[in-house]
PDB file of C-alpha atoms in Angstrom:
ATOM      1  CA  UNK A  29       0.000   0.000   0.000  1.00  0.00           C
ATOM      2  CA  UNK A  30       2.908   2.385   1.053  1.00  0.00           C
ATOM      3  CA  UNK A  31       4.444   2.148  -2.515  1.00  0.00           C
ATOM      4  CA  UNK A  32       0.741   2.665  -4.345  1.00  0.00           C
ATOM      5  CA  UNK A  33       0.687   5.973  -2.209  1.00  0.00           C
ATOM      6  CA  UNK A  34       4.265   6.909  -3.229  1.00  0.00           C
ATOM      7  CA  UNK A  35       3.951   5.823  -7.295  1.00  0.00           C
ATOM      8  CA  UNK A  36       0.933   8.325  -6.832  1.00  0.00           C
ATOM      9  CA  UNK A  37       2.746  11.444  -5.145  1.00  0.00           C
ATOM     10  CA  UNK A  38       5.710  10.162  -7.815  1.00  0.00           C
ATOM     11  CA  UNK A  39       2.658  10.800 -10.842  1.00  0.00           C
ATOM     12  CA  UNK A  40       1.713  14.228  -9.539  1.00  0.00           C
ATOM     13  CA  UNK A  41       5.300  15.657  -9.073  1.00  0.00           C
ATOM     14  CA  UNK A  42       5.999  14.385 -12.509  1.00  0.00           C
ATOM     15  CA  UNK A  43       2.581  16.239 -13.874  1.00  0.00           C
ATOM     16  CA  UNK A  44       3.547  18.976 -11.479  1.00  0.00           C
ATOM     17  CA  UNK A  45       6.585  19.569 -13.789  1.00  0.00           C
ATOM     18  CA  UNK A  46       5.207  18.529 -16.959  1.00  0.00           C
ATOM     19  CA  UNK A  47       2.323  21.560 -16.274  1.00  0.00           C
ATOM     20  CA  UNK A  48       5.419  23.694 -15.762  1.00  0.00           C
ATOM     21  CA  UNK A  49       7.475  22.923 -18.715  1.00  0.00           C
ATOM     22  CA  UNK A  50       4.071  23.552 -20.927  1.00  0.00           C
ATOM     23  CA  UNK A  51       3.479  27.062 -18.951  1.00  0.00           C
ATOM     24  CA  UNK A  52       7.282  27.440 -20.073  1.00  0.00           C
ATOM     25  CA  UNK A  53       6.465  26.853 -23.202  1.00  0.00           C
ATOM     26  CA  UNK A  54       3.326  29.159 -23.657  1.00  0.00           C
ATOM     27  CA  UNK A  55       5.149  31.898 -22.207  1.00  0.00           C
ATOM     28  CA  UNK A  56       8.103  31.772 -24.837  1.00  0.00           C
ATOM     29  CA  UNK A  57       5.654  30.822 -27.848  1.00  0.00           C
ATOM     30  CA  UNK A  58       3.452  34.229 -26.498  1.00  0.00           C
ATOM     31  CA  UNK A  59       7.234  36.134 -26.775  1.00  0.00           C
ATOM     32  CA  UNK A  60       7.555  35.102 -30.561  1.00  0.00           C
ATOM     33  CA  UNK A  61       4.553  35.815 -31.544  1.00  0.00           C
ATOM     34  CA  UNK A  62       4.074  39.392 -29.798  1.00  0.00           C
ATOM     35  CA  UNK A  63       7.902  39.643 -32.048  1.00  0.00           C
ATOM     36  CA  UNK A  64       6.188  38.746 -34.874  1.00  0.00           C
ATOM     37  CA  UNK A  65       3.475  41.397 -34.520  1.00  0.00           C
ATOM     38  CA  UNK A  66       5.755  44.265 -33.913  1.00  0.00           C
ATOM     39  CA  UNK A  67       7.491  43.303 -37.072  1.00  0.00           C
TER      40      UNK A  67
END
C-alpha cells in the first residue's frame, strides 16, 4: 500500500513539472509571436 501511495505522489510531481514545462512553453511561444506582430 505504502508504494501505491508513493507511485501516486511520484505521478503528480511528474505532472507537477510537466504543467510547468508547458506554462514554459506558452510563455516563450506568447514572446515570438508578440515579435512577430511588432514586425
Amino acid at each position: 500500500m505504502e508504494t501505491e501511495r508513493e507511485n501516486l505522489k511520484l505521478t503528480q510531481e511528474n505532472l507537477q513539472i510537466k504543467k510547468e514545462n508547458i506554462d514554459a512553453k506558452q510563455e516563450k511561444l506568447d514572446r515570438e509571436l508578440e515579435k512577430l506582430k511588432i514586425e
